[in-house]
Structures are given as structure tokens and as C-alpha cells.
Short mmCIF file of C-alpha atoms and ligand atoms in Angstrom, two decimals:
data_model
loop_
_atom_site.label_atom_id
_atom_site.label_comp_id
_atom_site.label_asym_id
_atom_site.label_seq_id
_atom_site.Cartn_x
_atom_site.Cartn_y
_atom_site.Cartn_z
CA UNK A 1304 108.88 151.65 121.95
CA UNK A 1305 105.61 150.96 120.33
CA UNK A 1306 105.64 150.57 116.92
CA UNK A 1307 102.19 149.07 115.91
CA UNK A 1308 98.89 149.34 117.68
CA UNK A 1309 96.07 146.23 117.13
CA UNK A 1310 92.61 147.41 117.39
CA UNK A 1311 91.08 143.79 118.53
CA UNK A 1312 87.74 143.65 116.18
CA UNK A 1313 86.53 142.20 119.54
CA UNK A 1314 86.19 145.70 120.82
CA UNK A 1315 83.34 146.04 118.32
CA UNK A 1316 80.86 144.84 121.51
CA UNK A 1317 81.59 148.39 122.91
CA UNK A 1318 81.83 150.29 120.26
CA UNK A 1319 83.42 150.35 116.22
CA UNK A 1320 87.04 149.43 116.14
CA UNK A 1321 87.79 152.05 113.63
CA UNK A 1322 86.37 154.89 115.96
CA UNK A 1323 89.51 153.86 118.24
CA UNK A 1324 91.62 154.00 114.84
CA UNK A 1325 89.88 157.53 114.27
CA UNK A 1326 90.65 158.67 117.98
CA UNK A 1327 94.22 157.71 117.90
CA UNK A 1328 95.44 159.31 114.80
CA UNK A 1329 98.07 161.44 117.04
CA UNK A 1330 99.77 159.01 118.42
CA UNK A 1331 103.26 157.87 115.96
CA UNK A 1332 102.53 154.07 116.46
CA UNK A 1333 100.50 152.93 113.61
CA UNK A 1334 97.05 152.19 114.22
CA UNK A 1335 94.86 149.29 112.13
CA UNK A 1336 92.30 147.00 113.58
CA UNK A 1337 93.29 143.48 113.87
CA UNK A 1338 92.06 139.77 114.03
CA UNK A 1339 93.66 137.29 116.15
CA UNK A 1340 94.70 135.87 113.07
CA UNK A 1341 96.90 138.88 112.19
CA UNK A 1342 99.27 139.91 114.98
CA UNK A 1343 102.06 139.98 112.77
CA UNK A 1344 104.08 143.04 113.69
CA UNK A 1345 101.69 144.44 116.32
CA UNK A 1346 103.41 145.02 119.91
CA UNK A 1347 100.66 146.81 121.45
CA UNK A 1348 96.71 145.66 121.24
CA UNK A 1349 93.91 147.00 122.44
CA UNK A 1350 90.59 143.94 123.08
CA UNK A 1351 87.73 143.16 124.64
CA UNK A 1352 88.52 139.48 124.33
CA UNK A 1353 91.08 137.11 125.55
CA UNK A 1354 92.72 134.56 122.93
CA UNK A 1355 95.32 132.24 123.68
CA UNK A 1356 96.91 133.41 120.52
CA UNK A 1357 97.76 136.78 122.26
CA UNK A 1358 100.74 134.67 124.12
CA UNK A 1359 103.08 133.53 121.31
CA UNK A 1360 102.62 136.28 118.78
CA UNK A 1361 105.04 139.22 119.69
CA UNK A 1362 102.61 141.31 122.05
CA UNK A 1363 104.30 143.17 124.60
CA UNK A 1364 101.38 145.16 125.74
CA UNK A 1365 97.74 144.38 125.96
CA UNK A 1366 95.35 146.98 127.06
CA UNK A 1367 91.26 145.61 128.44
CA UNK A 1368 88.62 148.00 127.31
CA UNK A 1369 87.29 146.67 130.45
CA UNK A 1370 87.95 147.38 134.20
CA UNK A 1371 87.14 143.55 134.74
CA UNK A 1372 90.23 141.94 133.45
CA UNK A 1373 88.72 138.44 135.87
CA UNK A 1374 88.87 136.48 131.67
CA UNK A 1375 93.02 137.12 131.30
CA UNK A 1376 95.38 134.58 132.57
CA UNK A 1377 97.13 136.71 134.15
CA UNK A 1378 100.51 133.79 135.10
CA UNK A 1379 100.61 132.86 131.21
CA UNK A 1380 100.54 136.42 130.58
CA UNK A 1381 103.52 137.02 132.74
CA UNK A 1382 105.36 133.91 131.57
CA UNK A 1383 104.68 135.01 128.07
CA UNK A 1384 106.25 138.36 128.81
CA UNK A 1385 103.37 140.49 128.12
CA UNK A 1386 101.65 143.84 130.48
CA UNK A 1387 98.64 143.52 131.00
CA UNK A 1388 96.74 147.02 131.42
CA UNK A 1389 92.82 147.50 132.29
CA UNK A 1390 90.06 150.62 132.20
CA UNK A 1391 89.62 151.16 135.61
CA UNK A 1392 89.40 155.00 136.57
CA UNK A 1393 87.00 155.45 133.37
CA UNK A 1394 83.53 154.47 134.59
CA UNK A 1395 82.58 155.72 137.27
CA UNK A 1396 80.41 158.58 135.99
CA UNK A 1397 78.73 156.43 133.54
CA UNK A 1398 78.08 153.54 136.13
CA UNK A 1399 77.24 155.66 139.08
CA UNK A 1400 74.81 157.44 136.84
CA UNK A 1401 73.26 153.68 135.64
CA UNK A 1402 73.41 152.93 139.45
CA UNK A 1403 71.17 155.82 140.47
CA UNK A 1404 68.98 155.15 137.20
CA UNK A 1405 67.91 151.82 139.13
CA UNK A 1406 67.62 153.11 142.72
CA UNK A 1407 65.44 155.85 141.66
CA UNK A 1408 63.53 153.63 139.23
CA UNK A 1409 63.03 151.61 142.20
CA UNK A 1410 62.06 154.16 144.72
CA UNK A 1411 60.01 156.30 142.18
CA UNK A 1412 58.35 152.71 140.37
CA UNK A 1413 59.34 153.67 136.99
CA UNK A 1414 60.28 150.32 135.72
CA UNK A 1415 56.53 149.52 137.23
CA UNK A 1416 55.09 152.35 134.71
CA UNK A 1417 57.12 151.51 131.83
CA UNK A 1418 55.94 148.30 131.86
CA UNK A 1419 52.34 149.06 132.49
CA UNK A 1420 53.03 150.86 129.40
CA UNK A 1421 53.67 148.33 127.15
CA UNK A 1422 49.93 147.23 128.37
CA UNK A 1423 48.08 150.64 127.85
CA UNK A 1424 47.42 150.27 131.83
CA UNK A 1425 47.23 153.44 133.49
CA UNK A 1426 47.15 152.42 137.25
CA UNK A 1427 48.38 154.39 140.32
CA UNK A 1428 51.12 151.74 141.93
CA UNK A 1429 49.98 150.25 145.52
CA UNK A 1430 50.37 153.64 148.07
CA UNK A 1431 53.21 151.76 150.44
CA UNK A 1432 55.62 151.25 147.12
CA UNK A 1433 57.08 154.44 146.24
CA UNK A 1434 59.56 155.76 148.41
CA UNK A 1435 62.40 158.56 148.07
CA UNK A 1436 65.92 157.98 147.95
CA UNK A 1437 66.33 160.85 150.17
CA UNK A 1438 66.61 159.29 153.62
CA UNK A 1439 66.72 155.63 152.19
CA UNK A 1440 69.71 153.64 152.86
CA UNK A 1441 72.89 152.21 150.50
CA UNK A 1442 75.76 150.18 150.68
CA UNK A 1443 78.33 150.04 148.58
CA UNK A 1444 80.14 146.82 148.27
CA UNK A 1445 83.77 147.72 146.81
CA UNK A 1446 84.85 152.04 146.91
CA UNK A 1447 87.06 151.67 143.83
CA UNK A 1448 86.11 154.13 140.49
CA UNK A 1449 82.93 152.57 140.88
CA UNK A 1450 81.77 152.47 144.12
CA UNK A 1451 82.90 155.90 144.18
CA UNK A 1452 80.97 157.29 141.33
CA UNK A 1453 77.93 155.31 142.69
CA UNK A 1454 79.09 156.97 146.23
CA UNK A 1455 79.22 160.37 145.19
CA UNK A 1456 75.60 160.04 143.11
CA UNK A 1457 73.73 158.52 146.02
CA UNK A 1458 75.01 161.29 148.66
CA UNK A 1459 73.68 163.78 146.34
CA UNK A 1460 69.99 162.27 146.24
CA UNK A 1461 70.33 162.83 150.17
CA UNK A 1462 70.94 158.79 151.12
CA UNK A 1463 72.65 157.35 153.96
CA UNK A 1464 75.70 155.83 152.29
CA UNK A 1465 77.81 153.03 153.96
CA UNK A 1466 80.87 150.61 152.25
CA UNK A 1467 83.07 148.09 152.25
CA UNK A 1468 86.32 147.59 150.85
CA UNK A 1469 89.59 145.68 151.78
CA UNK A 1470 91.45 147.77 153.01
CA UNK A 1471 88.66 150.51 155.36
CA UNK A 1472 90.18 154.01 154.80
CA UNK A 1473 87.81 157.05 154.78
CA UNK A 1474 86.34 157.75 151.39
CA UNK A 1475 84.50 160.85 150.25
CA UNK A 1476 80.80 161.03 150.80
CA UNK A 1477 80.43 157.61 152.99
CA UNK A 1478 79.82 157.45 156.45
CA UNK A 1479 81.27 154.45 157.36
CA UNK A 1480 83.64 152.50 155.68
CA UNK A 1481 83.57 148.42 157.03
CA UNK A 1482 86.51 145.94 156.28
CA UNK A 1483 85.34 143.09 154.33
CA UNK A 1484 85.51 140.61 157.35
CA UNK A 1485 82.49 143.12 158.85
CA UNK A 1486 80.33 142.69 155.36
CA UNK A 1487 77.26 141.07 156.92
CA UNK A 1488 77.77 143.83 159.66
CA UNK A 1489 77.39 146.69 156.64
CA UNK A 1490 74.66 145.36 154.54
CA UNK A 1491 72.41 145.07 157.59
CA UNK A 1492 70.27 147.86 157.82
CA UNK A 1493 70.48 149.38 154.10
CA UNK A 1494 67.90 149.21 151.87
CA UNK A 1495 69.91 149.36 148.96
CA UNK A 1496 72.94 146.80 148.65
CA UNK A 1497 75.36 148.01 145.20
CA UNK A 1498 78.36 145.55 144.45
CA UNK A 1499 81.02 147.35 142.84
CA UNK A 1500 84.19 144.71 143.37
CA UNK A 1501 86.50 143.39 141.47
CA UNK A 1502 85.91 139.41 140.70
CA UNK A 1503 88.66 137.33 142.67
CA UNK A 1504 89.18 134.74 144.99
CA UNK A 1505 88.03 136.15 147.43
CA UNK A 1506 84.66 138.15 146.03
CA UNK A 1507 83.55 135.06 143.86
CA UNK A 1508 80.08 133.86 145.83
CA UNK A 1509 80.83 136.88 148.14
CA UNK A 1510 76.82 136.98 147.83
CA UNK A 1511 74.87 134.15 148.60
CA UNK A 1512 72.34 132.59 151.44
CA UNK A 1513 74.21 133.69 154.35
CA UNK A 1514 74.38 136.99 153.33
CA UNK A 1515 71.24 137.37 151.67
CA UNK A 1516 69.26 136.51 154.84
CA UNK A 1517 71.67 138.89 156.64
CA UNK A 1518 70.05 141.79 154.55
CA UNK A 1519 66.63 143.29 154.59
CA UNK A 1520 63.69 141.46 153.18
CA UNK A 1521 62.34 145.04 151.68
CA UNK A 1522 65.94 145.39 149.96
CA UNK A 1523 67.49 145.68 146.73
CA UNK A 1524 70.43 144.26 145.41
CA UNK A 1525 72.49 145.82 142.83
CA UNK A 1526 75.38 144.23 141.00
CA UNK A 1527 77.29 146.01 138.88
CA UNK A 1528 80.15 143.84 139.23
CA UNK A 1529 80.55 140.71 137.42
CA UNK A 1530 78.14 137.71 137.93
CA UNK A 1531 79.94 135.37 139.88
CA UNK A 1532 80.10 137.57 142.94
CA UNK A 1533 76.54 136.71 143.36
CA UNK A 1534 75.09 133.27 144.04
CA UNK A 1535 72.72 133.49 141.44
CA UNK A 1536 70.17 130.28 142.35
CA UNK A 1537 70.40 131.54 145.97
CA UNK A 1538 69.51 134.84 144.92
CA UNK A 1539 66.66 133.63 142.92
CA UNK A 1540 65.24 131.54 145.69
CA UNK A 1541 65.36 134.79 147.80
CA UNK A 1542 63.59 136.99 145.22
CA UNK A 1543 61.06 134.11 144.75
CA UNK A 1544 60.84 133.56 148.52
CA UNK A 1545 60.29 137.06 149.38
CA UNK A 1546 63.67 137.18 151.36
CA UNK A 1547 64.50 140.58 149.26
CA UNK A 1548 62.42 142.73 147.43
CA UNK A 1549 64.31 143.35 144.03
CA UNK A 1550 67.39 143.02 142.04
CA UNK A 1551 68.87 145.12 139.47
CA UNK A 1552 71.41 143.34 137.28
CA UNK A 1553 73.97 144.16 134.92
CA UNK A 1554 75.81 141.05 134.76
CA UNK A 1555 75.11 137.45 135.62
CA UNK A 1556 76.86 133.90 135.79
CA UNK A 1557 75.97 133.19 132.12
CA UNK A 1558 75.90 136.35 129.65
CA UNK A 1559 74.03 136.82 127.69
CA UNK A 1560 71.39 135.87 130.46
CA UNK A 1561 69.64 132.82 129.37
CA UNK A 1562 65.90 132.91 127.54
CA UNK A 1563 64.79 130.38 130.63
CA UNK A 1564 66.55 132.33 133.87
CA UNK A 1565 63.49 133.02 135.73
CA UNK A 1566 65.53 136.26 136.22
CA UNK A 1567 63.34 137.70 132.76
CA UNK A 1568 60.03 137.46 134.35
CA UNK A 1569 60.02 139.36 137.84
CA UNK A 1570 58.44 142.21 137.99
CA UNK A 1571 61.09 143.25 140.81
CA UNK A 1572 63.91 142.75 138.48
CA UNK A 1573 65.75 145.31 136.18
CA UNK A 1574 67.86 143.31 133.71
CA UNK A 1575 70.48 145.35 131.37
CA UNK A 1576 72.60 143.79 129.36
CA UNK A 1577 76.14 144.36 131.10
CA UNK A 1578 75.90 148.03 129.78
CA UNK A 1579 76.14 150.02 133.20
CA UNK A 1580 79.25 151.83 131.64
CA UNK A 1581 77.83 152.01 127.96
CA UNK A 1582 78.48 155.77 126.54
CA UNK A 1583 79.38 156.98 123.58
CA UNK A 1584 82.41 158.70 124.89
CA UNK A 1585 83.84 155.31 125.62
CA UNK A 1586 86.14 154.90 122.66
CA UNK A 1587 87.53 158.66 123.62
CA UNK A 1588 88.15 157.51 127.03
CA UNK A 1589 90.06 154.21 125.83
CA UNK A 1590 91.90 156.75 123.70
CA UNK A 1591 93.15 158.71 126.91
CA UNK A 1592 94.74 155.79 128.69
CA UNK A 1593 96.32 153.86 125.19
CA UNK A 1594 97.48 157.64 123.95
CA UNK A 1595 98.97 157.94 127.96
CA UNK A 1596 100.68 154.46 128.57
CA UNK A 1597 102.13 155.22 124.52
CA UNK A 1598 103.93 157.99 126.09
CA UNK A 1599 104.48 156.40 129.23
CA UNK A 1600 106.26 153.20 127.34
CA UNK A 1601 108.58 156.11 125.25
CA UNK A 1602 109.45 158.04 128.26
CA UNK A 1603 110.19 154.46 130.29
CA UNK A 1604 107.97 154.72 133.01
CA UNK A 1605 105.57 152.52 134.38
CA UNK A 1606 102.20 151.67 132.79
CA UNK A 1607 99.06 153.33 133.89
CA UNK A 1608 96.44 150.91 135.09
CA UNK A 1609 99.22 147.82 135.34
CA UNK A 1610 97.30 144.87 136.05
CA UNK A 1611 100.61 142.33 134.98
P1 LIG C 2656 88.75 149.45 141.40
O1 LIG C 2656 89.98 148.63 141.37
O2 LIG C 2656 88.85 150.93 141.20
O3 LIG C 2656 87.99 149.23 142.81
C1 LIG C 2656 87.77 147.97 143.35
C2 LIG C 2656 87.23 148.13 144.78
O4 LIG C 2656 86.87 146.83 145.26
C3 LIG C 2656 88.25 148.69 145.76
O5 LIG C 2656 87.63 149.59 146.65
C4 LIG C 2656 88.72 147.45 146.52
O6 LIG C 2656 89.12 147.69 147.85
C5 LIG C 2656 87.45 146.64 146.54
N1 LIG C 2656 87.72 145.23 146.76
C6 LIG C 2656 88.51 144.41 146.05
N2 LIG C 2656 88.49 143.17 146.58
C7 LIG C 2656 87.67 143.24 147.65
C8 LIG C 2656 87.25 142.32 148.63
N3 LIG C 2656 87.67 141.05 148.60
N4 LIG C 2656 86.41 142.73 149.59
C9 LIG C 2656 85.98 144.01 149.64
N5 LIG C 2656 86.33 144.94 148.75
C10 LIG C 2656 87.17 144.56 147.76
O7 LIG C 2656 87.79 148.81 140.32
P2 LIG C 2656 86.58 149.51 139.53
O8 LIG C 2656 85.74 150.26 140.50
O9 LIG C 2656 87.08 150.23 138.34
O10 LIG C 2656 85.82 148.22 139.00
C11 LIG C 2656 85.39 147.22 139.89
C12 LIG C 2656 84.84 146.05 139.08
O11 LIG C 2656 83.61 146.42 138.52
C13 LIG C 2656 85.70 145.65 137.88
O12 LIG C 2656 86.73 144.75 138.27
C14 LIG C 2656 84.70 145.01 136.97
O13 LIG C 2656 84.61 143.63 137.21
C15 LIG C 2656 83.40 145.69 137.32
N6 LIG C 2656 82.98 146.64 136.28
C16 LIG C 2656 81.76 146.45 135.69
C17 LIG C 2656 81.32 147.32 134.72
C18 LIG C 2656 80.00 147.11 134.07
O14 LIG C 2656 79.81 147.53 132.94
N7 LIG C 2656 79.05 146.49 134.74
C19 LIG C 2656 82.12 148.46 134.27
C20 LIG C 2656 83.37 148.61 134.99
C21 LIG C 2656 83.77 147.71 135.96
P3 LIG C 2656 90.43 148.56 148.22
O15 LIG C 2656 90.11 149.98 147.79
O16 LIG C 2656 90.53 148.44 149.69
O17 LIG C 2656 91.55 147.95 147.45
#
């Protein structure tokens, strides 16, 4: 039974704690926001941040407010006796929508005219940039929520949508689904390259020379999945090399993204501030799953979104 609910104040990144508090005022736990200095009492908490003091202080439940949950050790969390629970299922709408955002800023140059903007230029781009998605190319690295959502956004625009994912079942509105051993195999020929995995083992570096040379020089990459999964020096050297056209980046090795990354100053380059699944519905949607698993812990079934 959970008696006590901890709103991490960490969760104040996303959004205000107390909109969480606000949200949750039908569940019978009580509901405060909390410290990491203050766990007395609480058995369920709800972060954005990991602290080691989350392992001796009663927890029994600890619910992400992010998909990613790559920051939690998971083995002391298991030894410690405390579930683990993450946000996946909750973004893909908001991040496939941020996902088309940069492949149609891309095709249709409107990072190219914003910019401008800020100069008071008013020039026609050079004829051969602007493209339309329609027709143009994607793969998506990883078919989870994500990949999905970004799946389901690109077929609509009329592209030719590819993935890859561990385990290569059909998935709605992609052609052809590639195990991960056939990666270089999928990236290819598309002109648009969207990374939507998890970060493990086996997806840390996933991107780097090998694979960058395997994939169009007129390409873009897109990661929307955590920074590590890309080799971000080798990806530099490829943007500054020519060996790909553009990047747009949500997340990165360091965030935030250092003043000096070169990363800042190409003009090929969108940069957002790991916000692909910023919307101000996001404290209602962590509301859903804690105000589910509460009823799932009463009733004695098994947490939604289990990660421990
Ligand atoms: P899901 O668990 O729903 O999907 C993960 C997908 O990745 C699955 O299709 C899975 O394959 C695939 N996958 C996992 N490992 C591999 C691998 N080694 N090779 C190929 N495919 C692999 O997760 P989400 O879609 O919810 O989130 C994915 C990640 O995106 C999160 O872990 C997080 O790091 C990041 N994220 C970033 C956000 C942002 O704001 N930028 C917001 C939300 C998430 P299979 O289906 O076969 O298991």
C-alpha cells in the first residue's frame, strides 16, 4: 500500500513539482514535494534525478519522469529492494511531432530563414536545398513509443520509412523493419537517419565512423535518444568533413552542451535543449501512470512501466 507520495523538487526541470501535487489530489496517498533530505515516511517518489540517498531511506517505489532511466543503478536498486518504474508510452506524440519539426525544417530551410532573420537578410536559399519530405527517405533507429510516433508522423508527410529494432517484427507504417545486426544495411540509402533507442550496452557508440560513412553524405542525423549513442567527435569530424549534411540534436555526451562544442556554430545543425518531449501536458501524463501503478500496488498487480 502506498501511503506517502514524494514529489522529487528535481522534477522542477520538466515542469513545477506542485502541478504534480495539484494533478494528484485523487489519489488517497498523500502527496507533498520532497528533498532528498526529507524521505522520512515517503514509500513512493516521483524524480527526475537519481540520489544515492533514494537506497537506504524506506522507498519502495520510484517512478522516472523520464523514459531514459540509463542514470539509475538499476543492481543497487534491486539490492535495496526498491521498483523502479519509467515514462515510456508517454512521448511519442510530443517527440514524433519535434521529430517532424526538424525534418521539415530541414527539407523546407526554415532554420536557414530564421536565422537569416536574426540578420534582417531576406535571401532566397541556393535552388538545389529545399526538398520535400514527400518522397524523401527515413530511418528510424529503435520502433519503441518513439520511433513509433516519429513512424507514424513521417508516413503521413508521404516518406519512405524504414527501422531497426532488436527484435524485427512488423510495425505500423514502416516498410521494412531490419534487426540490429543489419543497421549499416538500413541506414544506407535514407536521407534521414532518427535514433529513437534506449541507451545500453549495446546502443552506447551505436553511431560512430563506421556507420557514419555507411550513410549518405547529403543526410541528416537525428538523435532523439540520449547522447552517448552517438560518437559525438566522429560525428563532428563528419559534419565538418562534409561526410553528412546536418544534424539535429536533442541530447549530447555533455548536457547542457558546452559554450565551446563546435556543435553551436553550424549552420547545418539544430540544437534543442533535450526538450523533444517538452509539453505542457507532461505533468498530466506523469499523473496517469503514478495515479495507475497507485491502484495497481492496492489491487497487487504488477507495476506499469517496470523497469526493476
Ligand atoms: P521503448 O522502450 O518504447 O522503445 C525502445 C526501442 O528501441 C524498441 O523498439 C527496442 O527494440 C529498440 N532497441 C532497444 N535496444 C536496441 C538495440 N540494441 N538495437 C536496436 N534497437 C534497440 O522506449 P521509448 O521509445 O519510450 O524511448 C526510447 C529512448 O528514447 C529512451 O530510453 C530515452 O533514452 C529516449 N527518450 C528521449 C526523450 C527526449 O526528450 N529526447 C524523451 C523520451 C525518451 P524492441 O522493440 O525490439 O525491443
Amino acid at each position: 500500500m502506498v501511503t506517502r507520495i514524494g514529489i522529487h523538487a528535481s522534477v522542477e526541470t520538466l515542469f513545477p513539482p506542485t502541478v504534480l501535487v495539484d494533478e494528484l489530489d485523487d489519489v488517497d496517498p498523500e502527496v507533498t514535494v520532497v528533498t532528498s533530505d526529507d524521505l522520512d515516511g515517503v514509500d513512493a517518489l516521483v524524480t527526475f534525478a537519481y540520489d544515492d540517498a533514494f537506497l537506504d531511506s524506506g522507498l519502495e517505489w520510484i517512478h522516472s519522469v523520464q523514459s531514459g532511466v540509463d542514470r539509475f543503478p538499476f543492481e543497487d536498486l534491486e539490492a535495496a529492494g526498491v521498483r523502479l518504474t519509467n515514462s515510456t508510452g508517454t512521448h511519442g506524440d510530443s517527440v514524433g511531432e519535434t521529430v517532424a519539426g526538424y525534418m521539415l525544417s530541414f527539407a523546407r530551410r526554415l532554420h536557414e530563414y530564421r536565422s537569416k532573420q536574426e540578420r534582417t537578410e531576406w535571401a532566397w536559399p541556393a535552388w538545389q536545398d529545399p526538398f520535400t519530405l514527400d518522397g524523401s527517405s527515413l530511418c528510424v533507429v529503435g520502433l519503441g513509443t518513439l520511433g513509433q510516433g516519429i513512424a507514424a508522423r513521417a508516413d503521413a508527410l508521404g516518406m519512405d520509412v524504414v527501422g531497426v529494432k532488436r527484435t524485427p517484427t512488423p510495425v505500423d507504417h514502416v516498410d521494412t523493419v531490419y534487426p540490429r545486426a543489419d543497421l549499416h544495411e538500413a541506414i544506407a540509402d535514407a536521407k534521414f537517419v532518427a535514433l529513437a533507442v534506449p541507451l545500453t550496452d549495446d546502443t552506447a557508440g551505436m553511431i560512430g565512423d563506421a556507420e557514419l560513412d555507411a550513410m549518405r553524405d547529403d543526410a541528416v542525423l537525428v538523435n532523439v535518444a540520449r547522447g552517448p549513442v552517438v560518437e559525438q567527435d566522429a560525428l563532428v569530424d563528419a559534419l565538418e568533413g562534409d561526410e553528412l549534411t546536418g544534424a539535429a540534436l536533442d541530447v549530447f555526451e555533455a548536457e547542457p552542451l558546452p559554450e565551446d562544442s563546435p556543435l553551436w556554430e553550424l549552420d547545418e545543425v539544430v540544437v534543442t535543449p533535450h526538450a523533444a518531449a517538452a509539453t505542457r501536458d507532461y505533468a498530466e501524463r506523469m499523473a496517469a501512470l503514478v495515479r495507475e501503478n497507485v491502484r495497481r500496488v492496492a489491487a497487487g498487480e504488477r507495476l506499469a512501466n517496470a523497469v526493476v
